[in-house]
Short mmCIF file of the C-alpha atoms (twelve columns), coordinates in Angstrom:
data_MODEL
# 
_entry.id   MODEL 
# 
loop_
_atom_site.group_PDB 
_atom_site.id 
_atom_site.type_symbol 
_atom_site.label_atom_id 
_atom_site.label_alt_id 
_atom_site.label_comp_id 
_atom_site.label_asym_id 
_atom_site.label_seq_id 
_atom_site.Cartn_x 
_atom_site.Cartn_y 
_atom_site.Cartn_z 
_atom_site.pdbx_PDB_model_num 
ATOM 1   C CA . GLY A 1   -20.507 -29.379 -18.774 1 
ATOM 2   C CA . GLY A 2   -19.951 -29.132 -22.523 1 
ATOM 3   C CA . ARG A 3   -22.460 -26.341 -23.027 1 
ATOM 4   C CA . GLU A 4   -20.546 -24.200 -20.541 1 
ATOM 5   C CA . TYR A 5   -17.655 -24.043 -23.026 1 
ATOM 6   C CA . PHE A 6   -19.611 -24.590 -26.241 1 
ATOM 7   C CA . PRO A 7   -22.883 -22.626 -26.148 1 
ATOM 8   C CA . ASP A 8   -23.219 -23.193 -29.904 1 
ATOM 9   C CA . THR A 9   -23.112 -27.001 -29.878 1 
ATOM 10  C CA . GLU A 10  -24.340 -27.220 -33.467 1 
ATOM 11  C CA . ASN A 11  -21.109 -25.691 -34.820 1 
ATOM 12  C CA . LEU A 12  -18.532 -27.699 -32.892 1 
ATOM 13  C CA . SER A 13  -15.234 -28.309 -34.657 1 
ATOM 14  C CA . LEU A 14  -12.699 -31.070 -34.245 1 
ATOM 15  C CA . ARG A 15  -10.191 -28.382 -33.252 1 
ATOM 16  C CA . ASP A 16  -12.368 -27.300 -30.306 1 
ATOM 17  C CA . LEU A 17  -12.864 -30.885 -29.126 1 
ATOM 18  C CA . SER A 18  -9.124  -31.593 -29.411 1 
ATOM 19  C CA . CYS A 19  -8.436  -28.484 -27.348 1 
ATOM 20  C CA . GLU A 20  -10.692 -29.722 -24.552 1 
ATOM 21  C CA . VAL A 21  -8.994  -33.139 -24.579 1 
ATOM 22  C CA . LEU A 22  -5.575  -31.487 -24.263 1 
ATOM 23  C CA . LEU A 23  -6.884  -29.343 -21.422 1 
ATOM 24  C CA . SER A 24  -7.997  -32.437 -19.536 1 
ATOM 25  C CA . ILE A 25  -4.894  -34.572 -20.004 1 
ATOM 26  C CA . THR A 26  -2.408  -31.737 -19.327 1 
ATOM 27  C CA . SER A 27  -4.126  -30.622 -16.149 1 
ATOM 28  C CA . PRO A 28  -1.852  -30.505 -13.066 1 
ATOM 29  C CA . GLU A 29  -4.249  -32.935 -11.377 1 
ATOM 30  C CA . THR A 30  -3.407  -35.688 -13.894 1 
ATOM 31  C CA . SER A 31  -0.313  -37.888 -13.874 1 
ATOM 32  C CA . CYS A 32  0.529   -37.298 -17.548 1 
ATOM 33  C CA . HIS A 33  3.508   -35.061 -16.804 1 
ATOM 34  C CA . TRP A 34  5.487   -36.655 -19.635 1 
ATOM 35  C CA . LEU A 35  2.906   -35.353 -22.103 1 
ATOM 36  C CA . ARG A 36  3.952   -31.753 -21.439 1 
ATOM 37  C CA . GLU A 37  7.463   -32.570 -22.624 1 
ATOM 38  C CA . HIS A 38  6.143   -34.648 -25.532 1 
ATOM 39  C CA . LEU A 39  3.939   -31.809 -26.780 1 
ATOM 40  C CA . ARG A 40  7.008   -29.593 -27.051 1 
ATOM 41  C CA . SER A 41  9.205   -32.212 -28.729 1 
ATOM 42  C CA . ILE A 42  6.683   -33.039 -31.487 1 
ATOM 43  C CA . GLY A 43  5.859   -29.408 -32.269 1 
ATOM 44  C CA . GLY A 44  2.479   -29.325 -30.557 1 
ATOM 45  C CA . LEU A 45  3.350   -26.254 -28.511 1 
ATOM 46  C CA . ASP A 46  4.393   -24.419 -31.674 1 
ATOM 47  C CA . HIS A 47  0.958   -25.019 -33.188 1 
ATOM 48  C CA . ILE A 48  -0.889  -23.839 -30.060 1 
ATOM 49  C CA . ILE A 49  1.337   -20.774 -29.630 1 
ATOM 50  C CA . ASN A 50  0.914   -19.777 -33.283 1 
ATOM 51  C CA . MET A 51  -2.834  -20.140 -32.928 1 
ATOM 52  C CA . VAL A 52  -2.831  -17.788 -29.916 1 
ATOM 53  C CA . ILE A 53  -0.619  -15.269 -31.734 1 
ATOM 54  C CA . THR A 54  -2.832  -15.341 -34.848 1 
ATOM 55  C CA . THR A 55  -5.992  -14.805 -32.829 1 
ATOM 56  C CA . CYS A 56  -4.359  -11.984 -30.847 1 
ATOM 57  C CA . ASN A 57  -3.449  -10.318 -34.155 1 
ATOM 58  C CA . GLU A 58  -7.059  -10.577 -35.324 1 
ATOM 59  C CA . LEU A 59  -8.295  -9.075  -32.058 1 
ATOM 60  C CA . GLU A 60  -5.723  -6.291  -32.213 1 
ATOM 61  C CA . ASP A 61  -6.518  -5.449  -35.846 1 
ATOM 62  C CA . GLY A 62  -10.262 -5.556  -35.193 1 
ATOM 63  C CA . PHE A 63  -10.311 -2.393  -33.077 1 
ATOM 64  C CA . HIS A 64  -9.425  1.047   -34.348 1 
ATOM 65  C CA . GLY A 65  -9.253  4.374   -32.574 1 
ATOM 66  C CA . ASP A 66  -10.042 5.405   -29.006 1 
ATOM 67  C CA . ASP A 67  -13.307 6.186   -27.307 1 
ATOM 68  C CA . SER A 68  -14.313 9.574   -25.904 1 
ATOM 69  C CA . THR A 69  -12.237 8.983   -22.749 1 
ATOM 70  C CA . GLY A 70  -9.031  8.300   -24.661 1 
ATOM 71  C CA . ASN A 71  -9.082  4.564   -23.875 1 
ATOM 72  C CA . PRO A 72  -8.946  1.839   -26.554 1 
ATOM 73  C CA . ASN A 73  -12.228 1.340   -28.380 1 
ATOM 74  C CA . PRO A 74  -14.169 -1.530  -26.709 1 
ATOM 75  C CA . PHE A 75  -16.299 -2.213  -29.776 1 
ATOM 76  C CA . PRO A 76  -14.974 -4.082  -32.846 1 
ATOM 77  C CA . THR A 77  -14.682 -2.327  -36.185 1 
ATOM 78  C CA . SER A 78  -13.620 -5.334  -38.267 1 
ATOM 79  C CA . PRO A 79  -16.178 -7.657  -39.973 1 
ATOM 80  C CA . VAL A 80  -14.025 -10.619 -38.878 1 
ATOM 81  C CA . LEU A 81  -15.158 -10.011 -35.303 1 
ATOM 82  C CA . MET A 82  -18.810 -9.564  -36.188 1 
ATOM 83  C CA . PRO A 83  -21.035 -12.611 -36.813 1 
ATOM 84  C CA . CYS A 84  -23.172 -10.542 -39.201 1 
ATOM 85  C CA . GLY A 85  -20.081 -9.899  -41.325 1 
ATOM 86  C CA . GLY A 86  -19.380 -13.557 -41.917 1 
ATOM 87  C CA . GLY A 87  -16.729 -13.785 -39.218 1 
ATOM 88  C CA . SER A 88  -16.716 -16.056 -36.197 1 
ATOM 89  C CA . GLY A 89  -17.434 -13.188 -33.832 1 
ATOM 90  C CA . LEU A 90  -15.565 -11.462 -31.036 1 
ATOM 91  C CA . ALA A 91  -16.824 -13.818 -28.325 1 
ATOM 92  C CA . SER A 92  -15.574 -16.829 -30.261 1 
ATOM 93  C CA . LYS A 93  -12.110 -15.278 -30.682 1 
ATOM 94  C CA . LEU A 94  -11.891 -14.519 -26.963 1 
ATOM 95  C CA . LYS A 95  -12.930 -18.078 -26.139 1 
ATOM 96  C CA . THR A 96  -10.271 -19.414 -28.527 1 
ATOM 97  C CA . VAL A 97  -7.515  -17.453 -26.790 1 
ATOM 98  C CA . GLU A 98  -8.822  -18.362 -23.345 1 
ATOM 99  C CA . ARG A 99  -8.896  -22.128 -23.927 1 
ATOM 100 C CA . ARG A 100 -5.511  -22.224 -25.705 1 
ATOM 101 C CA . ALA A 101 -3.976  -20.054 -23.001 1 
ATOM 102 C CA . LYS A 102 -5.228  -22.564 -20.434 1 
ATOM 103 C CA . ILE A 103 -3.388  -25.350 -22.263 1 
ATOM 104 C CA . LEU A 104 -0.185  -23.286 -22.237 1 
ATOM 105 C CA . GLU A 105 -0.798  -22.564 -18.559 1 
ATOM 106 C CA . ASN A 106 -1.050  -26.287 -17.866 1 
ATOM 107 C CA . VAL A 107 2.113   -27.241 -19.748 1 
ATOM 108 C CA . THR A 108 4.191   -24.475 -18.121 1 
ATOM 109 C CA . PHE A 109 3.087   -25.293 -14.579 1 
ATOM 110 C CA . MET A 110 6.250   -26.266 -12.657 1 
ATOM 111 C CA . ASN A 111 8.000   -26.998 -15.968 1 
ATOM 112 C CA . LYS A 112 11.127  -24.915 -16.536 1 
ATOM 113 C CA . GLN A 113 11.767  -26.208 -20.065 1 
ATOM 114 C CA . ASN A 114 8.317   -25.234 -21.339 1 
ATOM 115 C CA . GLN A 115 8.515   -21.911 -19.503 1 
ATOM 116 C CA . SER A 116 11.757  -21.019 -21.261 1 
ATOM 117 C CA . TYR A 117 10.414  -22.276 -24.593 1 
ATOM 118 C CA . LEU A 118 7.445   -19.915 -24.469 1 
ATOM 119 C CA . VAL A 119 9.630   -17.006 -23.335 1 
ATOM 120 C CA . VAL A 120 12.085  -17.211 -26.260 1 
ATOM 121 C CA . PHE A 121 9.606   -18.418 -28.902 1 
ATOM 122 C CA . ASP A 122 10.076  -16.345 -32.065 1 
ATOM 123 C CA . GLY A 123 11.901  -13.565 -30.264 1 
ATOM 124 C CA . SER A 124 9.405   -13.400 -27.353 1 
ATOM 125 C CA . LEU A 125 6.574   -12.672 -29.798 1 
ATOM 126 C CA . LEU A 126 4.053   -14.560 -27.653 1 
ATOM 127 C CA . ILE A 127 4.873   -12.442 -24.593 1 
ATOM 128 C CA . SER A 128 4.495   -9.247  -26.616 1 
ATOM 129 C CA . LYS A 129 1.076   -10.335 -27.893 1 
ATOM 130 C CA . LEU A 130 -0.133  -11.411 -24.444 1 
ATOM 131 C CA . VAL A 131 0.798   -8.100  -22.808 1 
ATOM 132 C CA . ARG A 132 -0.920  -6.117  -25.551 1 
ATOM 133 C CA . LEU A 133 -3.923  -8.425  -25.269 1 
ATOM 134 C CA . VAL A 134 -4.229  -7.620  -21.558 1 
ATOM 135 C CA . ILE A 135 -4.387  -3.910  -22.406 1 
ATOM 136 C CA . HIS A 136 -7.172  -4.522  -24.957 1 
ATOM 137 C CA . LEU A 137 -9.092  -6.817  -22.604 1 
ATOM 138 C CA . LYS A 138 -9.225  -4.066  -19.994 1 
ATOM 139 C CA . ALA A 139 -11.049 -1.940  -22.540 1 
ATOM 140 C CA . LEU A 140 -13.330 -4.802  -23.588 1 
ATOM 141 C CA . LEU A 141 -14.650 -5.062  -20.034 1 
ATOM 142 C CA . ARG A 142 -16.740 -1.980  -20.849 1 
ATOM 143 C CA . ASN A 143 -18.500 -3.877  -23.644 1 
ATOM 144 C CA . GLU A 144 -21.354 -5.559  -21.769 1 
ATOM 145 C CA . SER A 145 -22.227 -7.901  -24.645 1 
ATOM 146 C CA . ILE A 146 -18.945 -9.822  -24.332 1 
ATOM 147 C CA . ARG A 147 -17.852 -8.826  -20.829 1 
ATOM 148 C CA . THR A 148 -17.998 -12.372 -19.420 1 
ATOM 149 C CA . HIS A 149 -15.765 -13.703 -22.200 1 
ATOM 150 C CA . ALA A 150 -13.358 -10.782 -21.706 1 
ATOM 151 C CA . VAL A 151 -13.054 -11.489 -17.971 1 
ATOM 152 C CA . ASP A 152 -12.387 -15.211 -18.562 1 
ATOM 153 C CA . CYS A 153 -9.798  -14.419 -21.227 1 
ATOM 154 C CA . LEU A 154 -8.103  -11.811 -19.006 1 
ATOM 155 C CA . LEU A 155 -7.809  -14.220 -16.075 1 
ATOM 156 C CA . SER A 156 -6.412  -16.998 -18.296 1 
ATOM 157 C CA . THR A 157 -3.868  -14.628 -19.849 1 
ATOM 158 C CA . LEU A 158 -2.697  -13.368 -16.443 1 
ATOM 159 C CA . LYS A 159 -2.347  -16.954 -15.169 1 
ATOM 160 C CA . LEU A 160 -0.209  -17.841 -18.180 1 
ATOM 161 C CA . LEU A 161 2.006   -14.790 -17.665 1 
ATOM 162 C CA . LEU A 162 2.266   -15.726 -13.992 1 
ATOM 163 C CA . ASN A 163 3.605   -19.177 -14.929 1 
ATOM 164 C CA . ILE A 164 6.001   -17.772 -17.528 1 
ATOM 165 C CA . THR A 165 7.553   -15.355 -15.007 1 
ATOM 166 C CA . HIS A 166 7.668   -17.767 -12.070 1 
ATOM 167 C CA . ASN A 167 11.149  -17.930 -10.553 1 
ATOM 168 C CA . THR A 168 12.904  -16.980 -13.793 1 
ATOM 169 C CA . GLU A 169 14.926  -13.862 -14.482 1 
ATOM 170 C CA . LEU A 170 14.646  -14.190 -18.267 1 
ATOM 171 C CA . GLY A 171 10.857  -14.474 -18.224 1 
ATOM 172 C CA . SER A 172 10.526  -11.561 -15.803 1 
ATOM 173 C CA . GLN A 173 12.770  -9.353  -17.931 1 
ATOM 174 C CA . ARG A 174 11.021  -10.187 -21.212 1 
ATOM 175 C CA . VAL A 175 7.570   -9.461  -19.778 1 
ATOM 176 C CA . GLY A 176 8.716   -6.345  -17.916 1 
ATOM 177 C CA . GLU A 177 10.406  -4.831  -20.974 1 
ATOM 178 C CA . GLN A 178 7.140   -4.731  -22.929 1 
ATOM 179 C CA . GLU A 179 5.633   -1.276  -23.280 1 
ATOM 180 C CA . ASN A 180 3.400   -0.184  -20.374 1 
ATOM 181 C CA . THR A 181 3.540   -3.576  -18.619 1 
ATOM 182 C CA . ILE A 182 4.166   -2.180  -15.122 1 
ATOM 183 C CA . GLU A 183 1.638   0.629   -15.553 1 
ATOM 184 C CA . THR A 184 -1.005  -1.804  -16.829 1 
ATOM 185 C CA . LEU A 185 -0.543  -4.154  -13.869 1 
ATOM 186 C CA . LEU A 186 -0.747  -1.267  -11.398 1 
ATOM 187 C CA . ASP A 187 -3.995  -0.196  -13.038 1 
ATOM 188 C CA . ILE A 188 -5.295  -3.776  -12.774 1 
ATOM 189 C CA . VAL A 189 -4.490  -3.879  -9.048  1 
ATOM 190 C CA . PHE A 190 -5.696  -0.413  -8.030  1 
ATOM 191 C CA . ASN A 191 -8.440  0.511   -10.511 1 
ATOM 192 C CA . LEU A 192 -9.867  -2.535  -12.257 1 
ATOM 193 C CA . PRO A 193 -11.436 -4.230  -9.191  1 
ATOM 194 C CA . ASP A 194 -13.822 -1.270  -8.818  1 
ATOM 195 C CA . SER A 195 -15.491 -2.158  -12.121 1 
ATOM 196 C CA . MET A 196 -15.646 -5.911  -11.515 1 
ATOM 197 C CA . LYS A 197 -18.198 -8.109  -9.809  1 
ATOM 198 C CA . GLU A 198 -17.621 -9.109  -6.218  1 
ATOM 199 C CA . GLU A 199 -16.744 -12.732 -7.073  1 
ATOM 200 C CA . GLU A 200 -14.175 -11.541 -9.653  1 
ATOM 201 C CA . LYS A 201 -12.251 -9.075  -7.480  1 
ATOM 202 C CA . PHE A 202 -10.342 -11.690 -5.483  1 
ATOM 203 C CA . ASP A 203 -8.935  -13.433 -8.567  1 
ATOM 204 C CA . ILE A 204 -7.910  -10.239 -10.353 1 
ATOM 205 C CA . LEU A 205 -6.183  -8.841  -7.250  1 
ATOM 206 C CA . VAL A 206 -4.263  -12.064 -6.572  1 
ATOM 207 C CA . LEU A 207 -3.162  -12.469 -10.201 1 
ATOM 208 C CA . GLY A 208 -2.201  -8.810  -10.625 1 
ATOM 209 C CA . MET A 209 -0.220  -8.711  -7.377  1 
ATOM 210 C CA . GLY A 210 1.362   -12.099 -8.072  1 
ATOM 211 C CA . LEU A 211 2.546   -11.040 -11.501 1 
ATOM 212 C CA . LEU A 212 4.019   -7.814  -10.125 1 
ATOM 213 C CA . ILE A 213 5.863   -9.832  -7.458  1 
ATOM 214 C CA . ASN A 214 7.292   -12.164 -10.110 1 
ATOM 215 C CA . LEU A 215 8.440   -9.253  -12.260 1 
ATOM 216 C CA . VAL A 216 10.386  -7.482  -9.507  1 
ATOM 217 C CA . GLU A 217 11.655  -10.534 -7.614  1 
ATOM 218 C CA . HIS A 218 14.446  -11.450 -10.037 1 
ATOM 219 C CA . SER A 219 14.835  -8.334  -12.175 1 
ATOM 220 C CA . ALA A 220 16.601  -5.195  -10.962 1 
ATOM 221 C CA . LEU A 221 15.444  -3.388  -14.125 1 
ATOM 222 C CA . ASN A 222 11.803  -4.058  -13.285 1 
ATOM 223 C CA . ARG A 223 12.336  -2.837  -9.732  1 
ATOM 224 C CA . THR A 224 13.789  0.386   -11.113 1 
ATOM 225 C CA . LYS A 225 10.806  0.772   -13.445 1 
ATOM 226 C CA . LEU A 226 8.395   0.240   -10.571 1 
ATOM 227 C CA . HIS A 227 10.181  2.849   -8.453  1 
ATOM 228 C CA . ALA A 228 10.017  5.316   -11.341 1 
ATOM 229 C CA . VAL A 229 6.234   5.101   -11.730 1 
ATOM 230 C CA . VAL A 230 4.430   8.116   -10.328 1 
ATOM 231 C CA . MET A 231 1.071   6.965   -9.036  1 
ATOM 232 C CA . PRO A 232 -1.865  9.339   -9.566  1 
ATOM 233 C CA . THR A 233 -3.150  10.471  -6.179  1 
ATOM 234 C CA . LYS A 234 -6.663  9.281   -6.997  1 
ATOM 235 C CA . MET A 235 -5.367  5.718   -7.351  1 
ATOM 236 C CA . TYR A 236 -4.730  5.273   -3.643  1 
ATOM 237 C CA . ASP A 237 -6.425  8.176   -1.866  1 
ATOM 238 C CA . ARG A 238 -9.814  6.598   -2.614  1 
ATOM 239 C CA . LEU A 239 -8.780  3.361   -0.861  1 
ATOM 240 C CA . GLU A 240 -9.821  4.778   2.465   1 
ATOM 241 C CA . SER A 241 -12.287 7.362   3.665   1 
ATOM 242 C CA . LYS A 242 -11.043 10.821  4.571   1 
ATOM 243 C CA . PRO A 243 -9.447  10.567  8.032   1 
ATOM 244 C CA . ASP A 244 -9.610  13.216  10.712  1 
ATOM 245 C CA . GLN A 245 -6.661  15.554  11.148  1 
ATOM 246 C CA . GLN A 246 -5.139  13.590  14.038  1 
ATOM 247 C CA . LYS A 247 -5.196  10.363  12.043  1 
ATOM 248 C CA . GLN A 248 -3.844  12.183  8.972   1 
ATOM 249 C CA . ASP A 249 -0.900  13.509  10.986  1 
ATOM 250 C CA . LYS A 250 -0.179  10.016  12.286  1 
ATOM 251 C CA . ASP A 251 -0.321  8.564   8.762   1 
ATOM 252 C CA . ASN A 252 2.078   11.208  7.484   1 
ATOM 253 C CA . SER A 253 4.461   10.471  10.355  1 
ATOM 254 C CA . ASP A 254 4.278   6.696   9.723   1 
ATOM 255 C CA . THR A 255 4.870   7.230   6.014   1 
ATOM 256 C CA . ALA A 256 7.937   9.379   6.685   1 
ATOM 257 C CA . LYS A 257 9.341   6.693   9.017   1 
ATOM 258 C CA . PHE A 258 8.616   4.046   6.373   1 
ATOM 259 C CA . GLU A 259 10.486  5.981   3.666   1 
ATOM 260 C CA . SER A 260 13.447  6.657   5.948   1 
ATOM 261 C CA . SER A 261 13.662  3.000   7.024   1 
ATOM 262 C CA . THR A 262 13.494  1.803   3.419   1 
ATOM 263 C CA . ARG A 263 16.293  4.126   2.332   1 
ATOM 264 C CA . ASP A 264 18.458  3.014   5.281   1 
ATOM 265 C CA . PHE A 265 17.781  -0.655  4.486   1 
ATOM 266 C CA . VAL A 266 18.755  -0.295  0.834   1 
ATOM 267 C CA . ALA A 267 21.856  1.694   1.742   1 
ATOM 268 C CA . CYS A 268 23.008  -1.017  4.173   1 
ATOM 269 C CA . SER A 269 22.038  -4.054  2.073   1 
ATOM 270 C CA . GLY A 270 25.087  -4.054  -0.163  1 
ATOM 271 C CA . SER A 271 23.221  -2.802  -3.229  1 
ATOM 272 C CA . SER A 272 25.074  -0.996  -5.990  1 
ATOM 273 C CA . GLU A 273 25.564  2.755   -5.720  1 
ATOM 274 C CA . SER A 274 23.209  3.385   -8.645  1 
ATOM 275 C CA . SER A 275 20.459  1.334   -6.980  1 
ATOM 276 C CA . VAL A 276 20.877  3.217   -3.716  1 
ATOM 277 C CA . LEU A 277 20.684  6.580   -5.498  1 
ATOM 278 C CA . ALA A 278 17.618  5.450   -7.446  1 
ATOM 279 C CA . VAL A 279 15.784  4.507   -4.258  1 
ATOM 280 C CA . GLN A 280 16.890  7.650   -2.410  1 
ATOM 281 C CA . ASN A 281 15.533  9.820   -5.228  1 
ATOM 282 C CA . THR A 282 12.187  8.045   -5.628  1 
ATOM 283 C CA . ASN A 283 9.002   9.642   -4.349  1 
ATOM 284 C CA . PHE A 284 7.731   6.353   -2.905  1 
ATOM 285 C CA . SER A 285 4.279   6.920   -4.415  1 
ATOM 286 C CA . VAL A 286 4.012   3.270   -5.517  1 
ATOM 287 C CA . LEU A 287 5.087   1.938   -2.120  1 
ATOM 288 C CA . LYS A 288 2.668   4.279   -0.371  1 
ATOM 289 C CA . ALA A 289 -0.115  3.003   -2.608  1 
ATOM 290 C CA . PHE A 290 0.658   -0.633  -1.782  1 
ATOM 291 C CA . VAL A 291 0.843   0.143   1.939   1 
ATOM 292 C CA . LYS A 292 -2.590  1.772   1.765   1 
ATOM 293 C CA . LEU A 293 -3.956  -1.144  -0.263  1 
ATOM 294 C CA . PHE A 294 -2.643  -3.568  2.354   1 
ATOM 295 C CA . MET A 295 -4.098  -1.564  5.232   1 
ATOM 296 C CA . THR A 296 -7.471  -1.325  3.476   1 
ATOM 297 C CA . HIS A 297 -7.760  -5.085  3.045   1 
ATOM 298 C CA . HIS A 298 -6.283  -5.688  6.482   1 
ATOM 299 C CA . LEU A 299 -9.074  -3.614  8.054   1 
ATOM 300 C CA . LYS A 300 -11.665 -5.434  5.944   1 
ATOM 301 C CA . ALA A 301 -10.273 -8.753  7.167   1 
ATOM 302 C CA . LYS A 302 -10.520 -7.603  10.800  1 
ATOM 303 C CA . GLU A 303 -14.164 -6.691  10.263  1 
ATOM 304 C CA . ALA A 304 -14.956 -10.011 8.565   1 
ATOM 305 C CA . THR A 305 -16.646 -12.853 10.422  1 
ATOM 306 C CA . ILE A 306 -13.860 -15.303 9.578   1 
ATOM 307 C CA . GLN A 307 -11.775 -16.257 12.601  1 
ATOM 308 C CA . VAL A 308 -8.138  -16.805 11.692  1 
ATOM 309 C CA . PRO A 309 -6.589  -19.614 13.796  1 
ATOM 310 C CA . THR A 310 -3.900  -18.256 16.115  1 
ATOM 311 C CA . PRO A 311 -0.986  -20.250 17.571  1 
ATOM 312 C CA . GLN A 312 -2.959  -20.426 20.829  1 
ATOM 313 C CA . HIS A 313 -5.947  -21.939 19.016  1 
ATOM 314 C CA . LEU A 314 -3.771  -24.349 17.076  1 
ATOM 315 C CA . SER A 315 -2.108  -25.593 20.256  1 
ATOM 316 C CA . GLN A 316 -5.522  -26.565 21.581  1 
ATOM 317 C CA . LEU A 317 -6.375  -28.676 18.529  1 
ATOM 318 C CA . THR A 318 -5.772  -32.419 18.887  1 
ATOM 319 C CA . PRO A 319 -6.301  -35.374 16.524  1 
ATOM 320 C CA . GLN A 320 -9.890  -36.587 16.339  1 
ATOM 321 C CA . SER A 321 -8.758  -40.073 17.376  1 
ATOM 322 C CA . SER A 322 -7.829  -38.816 20.846  1 
ATOM 323 C CA . PRO A 323 -10.259 -36.079 21.865  1 
ATOM 324 C CA . VAL A 324 -9.586  -34.145 25.033  1 
ATOM 325 C CA . LYS A 325 -11.647 -31.865 27.218  1 
ATOM 326 C CA . SER A 326 -11.926 -28.202 26.379  1 
ATOM 327 C CA . SER A 327 -10.070 -25.517 28.336  1 
ATOM 328 C CA . GLN A 328 -13.222 -24.930 30.436  1 
ATOM 329 C CA . GLY A 329 -13.066 -28.561 31.528  1 
ATOM 330 C CA . GLN A 330 -16.717 -29.181 30.666  1 
ATOM 331 C CA . GLY A 331 -15.993 -32.519 29.001  1 
ATOM 332 C CA . GLN A 332 -16.769 -31.345 25.491  1 
ATOM 333 C CA . ALA A 333 -14.583 -32.775 22.735  1 
ATOM 334 C CA . ALA A 334 -12.461 -30.234 20.928  1 
ATOM 335 C CA . GLN A 335 -13.200 -30.271 17.234  1 
ATOM 336 C CA . SER A 336 -10.571 -29.218 14.720  1 
ATOM 337 C CA . GLN A 337 -11.460 -25.986 12.975  1 
ATOM 338 C CA . PRO A 338 -10.964 -25.405 9.243   1 
ATOM 339 C CA . THR A 339 -8.014  -23.246 8.299   1 
ATOM 340 C CA . PHE A 340 -8.372  -19.663 7.141   1 
ATOM 341 C CA . THR A 341 -7.694  -20.683 3.536   1 
ATOM 342 C CA . GLU A 342 -10.358 -23.395 3.682   1 
ATOM 343 C CA . ARG A 343 -12.915 -20.983 5.136   1 
ATOM 344 C CA . LEU A 344 -12.068 -18.335 2.550   1 
ATOM 345 C CA . LYS A 345 -12.431 -20.849 -0.266  1 
ATOM 346 C CA . SER A 346 -15.739 -22.092 1.165   1 
ATOM 347 C CA . LEU A 347 -17.105 -18.543 1.458   1 
ATOM 348 C CA . ARG A 348 -15.997 -17.685 -2.067  1 
ATOM 349 C CA . GLU A 349 -17.603 -20.832 -3.547  1 
ATOM 350 C CA . SER A 350 -20.801 -20.139 -1.596  1 
ATOM 351 C CA . HIS A 351 -20.891 -16.552 -2.846  1 
ATOM 352 C CA . ILE A 352 -20.351 -17.628 -6.454  1 
ATOM 353 C CA . SER A 353 -23.066 -20.307 -6.247  1 
ATOM 354 C CA . LYS A 354 -25.536 -17.785 -4.806  1 
ATOM 355 C CA . THR A 355 -24.692 -15.318 -7.551  1 
ATOM 356 C CA . LYS A 356 -25.194 -17.957 -10.238 1 
ATOM 357 C CA . GLY A 357 -28.460 -19.005 -8.603  1 
ATOM 358 C CA . ALA A 358 -29.766 -15.457 -8.663  1 
ATOM 359 C CA . THR A 359 -28.728 -15.108 -12.310 1 
ATOM 360 C CA . ASP A 360 -30.472 -18.378 -13.275 1 
ATOM 361 C CA . LYS A 361 -33.713 -17.225 -11.626 1 
ATOM 362 C CA . ARG A 362 -33.634 -14.061 -13.706 1 
# 
């Protein structure tokens, strides 16, 4: 287990070991809920937050210029991020942020006080650094030498932002007001999964969509920003194959009905006049994209082999202590079926184990 987090076991530090201890005892599965409050009261959170901010600064300063496509450079230019230059290396910095972000994720889970503390810390400096880190991590995914570390760090950062924005208007506003936050999350949802491995797509989609939901749920400003985004056609046209003309006409008709219904709903929902005008003037490109994304995954789910329990199926399930005959009356005991979530989790774990097995053989 230790080598999974510390591949270089000969250069372990007391700081790394302390981090792993904090990760264990602050986990939601433990009963040490008081420790999350205690860490804040004794200044422990300040130390961890400052460590994350410092490392984010080093990562941000270690990359200069853009690549040929205009995206941030995925390869470090600073000796601090290169082992040959006497630094601890880019992979080590990413691992540092990932593990510390996990601690902050643990202590903010269902804890309003710690959530608010991280949001307002040093003028929301942590939030600013995390959002900019996400933008850099997207670029680092193109660097195959540290891609695995970049993916782990990206997922941990998104989980932390998800906790910070959970059911809080202040957290949602502070994250949403950062430059290019909405655009970055839309890119994560619609573009990034194409460049990720199959076992990574589920997590990145759930985290990206969840964070977008948090941002717009309690913040009218974020909703306005989302409406104002003009989605490139390529972002959602590629979600489905080119339909025939009859299907295209039907889609256009359904989209027109959807836009009209949405405008009518907003106009009748008691929203302010400015909000109504904003929605009436939007081009609905973002909403169209999400509708297409939903339909794409809905069709994939229909083609999958997983059977989702229906109310009719659930009504036939009985406790194992009192089995009954099946509907055919053949005397066979009805066995309770696993839920859709349990089957999905089982399939995902099986897929990941097979992938790891194939990698180990290589």
